[in-house]
Amino acid sequence: MWSAEAKALAAELAWKVHWTFQLSKLTLRVAFAHYALSAKAGRRANAGKIYGKCFHIPPIPLAAGLR
């Protein structure tokens, strides 16, 4: 048997999924743009920087005979 808490969580998730599918593409684009311009997105982007420089993985050198 499911507990009352589990049933409530399942109902809430089902409602959220239904609501999400009702959004139009334009609404999703606007929401994404709003997030991308937010301070939280900027903090997440800066989290990958080390000592003020962007952290990146150097390219893997090719074997001598493959060039």
mmCIF file of C-alpha atoms in Angstrom:
data_model
loop_
_atom_site.group_PDB
_atom_site.id
_atom_site.type_symbol
_atom_site.label_atom_id
_atom_site.label_comp_id
_atom_site.label_asym_id
_atom_site.label_seq_id
_atom_site.Cartn_x
_atom_site.Cartn_y
_atom_site.Cartn_z
ATOM 1 C CA MET A 1 0.000 0.000 0.000
ATOM 2 C CA TRP A 2 1.099 3.519 -0.698
ATOM 3 C CA SER A 3 1.379 5.956 2.150
ATOM 4 C CA ALA A 4 -0.587 9.190 2.083
ATOM 5 C CA GLU A 5 2.669 11.108 1.622
ATOM 6 C CA ALA A 6 3.658 9.005 -1.410
ATOM 7 C CA LYS A 7 0.202 9.475 -2.965
ATOM 8 C CA ALA A 8 0.413 13.239 -2.455
ATOM 9 C CA LEU A 9 3.870 13.352 -4.046
ATOM 10 C CA ALA A 10 2.704 11.265 -7.020
ATOM 11 C CA ALA A 11 -0.300 13.553 -7.520
ATOM 12 C CA GLU A 12 1.896 16.658 -7.354
ATOM 13 C CA LEU A 13 4.372 15.254 -9.879
ATOM 14 C CA ALA A 14 1.556 14.229 -12.234
ATOM 15 C CA TRP A 15 0.149 17.770 -12.070
ATOM 16 C CA LYS A 16 3.566 19.308 -12.765
ATOM 17 C CA VAL A 17 4.131 17.051 -15.789
ATOM 18 C CA HIS A 18 0.684 17.912 -17.166
ATOM 19 C CA TRP A 19 1.306 21.631 -16.620
ATOM 20 C CA THR A 20 4.734 21.449 -18.291
ATOM 21 C CA PHE A 21 3.337 19.802 -21.420
ATOM 22 C CA GLN A 22 0.784 22.612 -21.717
ATOM 23 C CA LEU A 23 3.484 25.261 -22.089
ATOM 24 C CA SER A 24 4.108 26.595 -25.559
ATOM 25 C CA LYS A 25 7.533 26.695 -27.158
ATOM 26 C CA LEU A 26 7.593 30.478 -26.858
ATOM 27 C CA THR A 27 6.881 30.296 -23.136
ATOM 28 C CA LEU A 28 9.710 27.819 -22.665
ATOM 29 C CA ARG A 29 12.083 30.027 -24.655
ATOM 30 C CA VAL A 30 11.194 33.057 -22.553
ATOM 31 C CA ALA A 31 11.643 31.080 -19.331
ATOM 32 C CA PHE A 32 15.025 29.773 -20.487
ATOM 33 C CA ALA A 33 16.180 33.245 -21.544
ATOM 34 C CA HIS A 34 15.097 34.631 -18.175
ATOM 35 C CA TYR A 35 17.117 31.945 -16.390
ATOM 36 C CA ALA A 36 20.144 32.380 -18.674
ATOM 37 C CA LEU A 37 20.265 36.091 -17.864
ATOM 38 C CA SER A 38 19.754 35.586 -14.135
ATOM 39 C CA ALA A 39 22.438 35.927 -11.486
ATOM 40 C CA LYS A 40 22.130 32.234 -10.594
ATOM 41 C CA ALA A 41 23.113 31.212 -14.126
ATOM 42 C CA GLY A 42 26.098 33.549 -13.945
ATOM 43 C CA ARG A 43 27.244 32.022 -10.672
ATOM 44 C CA ARG A 44 26.965 28.529 -12.126
ATOM 45 C CA ALA A 45 28.957 29.562 -15.199
ATOM 46 C CA ASN A 46 31.673 31.103 -13.032
ATOM 47 C CA ALA A 47 31.903 27.969 -10.877
ATOM 48 C CA GLY A 48 33.976 26.280 -13.598
ATOM 49 C CA LYS A 49 36.603 29.010 -13.641
ATOM 50 C CA ILE A 50 39.886 28.582 -11.803
ATOM 51 C CA TYR A 51 41.839 31.691 -10.759
ATOM 52 C CA GLY A 52 39.804 33.859 -13.123
ATOM 53 C CA LYS A 53 40.607 31.771 -16.193
ATOM 54 C CA CYS A 54 38.254 29.353 -17.884
ATOM 55 C CA PHE A 55 38.942 25.735 -17.078
ATOM 56 C CA HIS A 56 39.205 23.616 -20.183
ATOM 57 C CA ILE A 57 40.501 20.203 -21.153
ATOM 58 C CA PRO A 58 43.436 20.378 -23.594
ATOM 59 C CA PRO A 59 43.024 18.505 -26.884
ATOM 60 C CA ILE A 60 44.359 14.967 -27.091
ATOM 61 C CA PRO A 61 47.459 14.847 -29.336
ATOM 62 C CA LEU A 62 47.213 12.554 -32.336
ATOM 63 C CA ALA A 63 49.585 9.644 -32.776
ATOM 64 C CA ALA A 64 52.581 10.451 -35.001
ATOM 65 C CA GLY A 65 51.418 8.231 -37.873
ATOM 66 C CA LEU A 66 47.846 9.598 -38.011
ATOM 67 C CA ARG A 67 48.579 13.149 -39.158
#
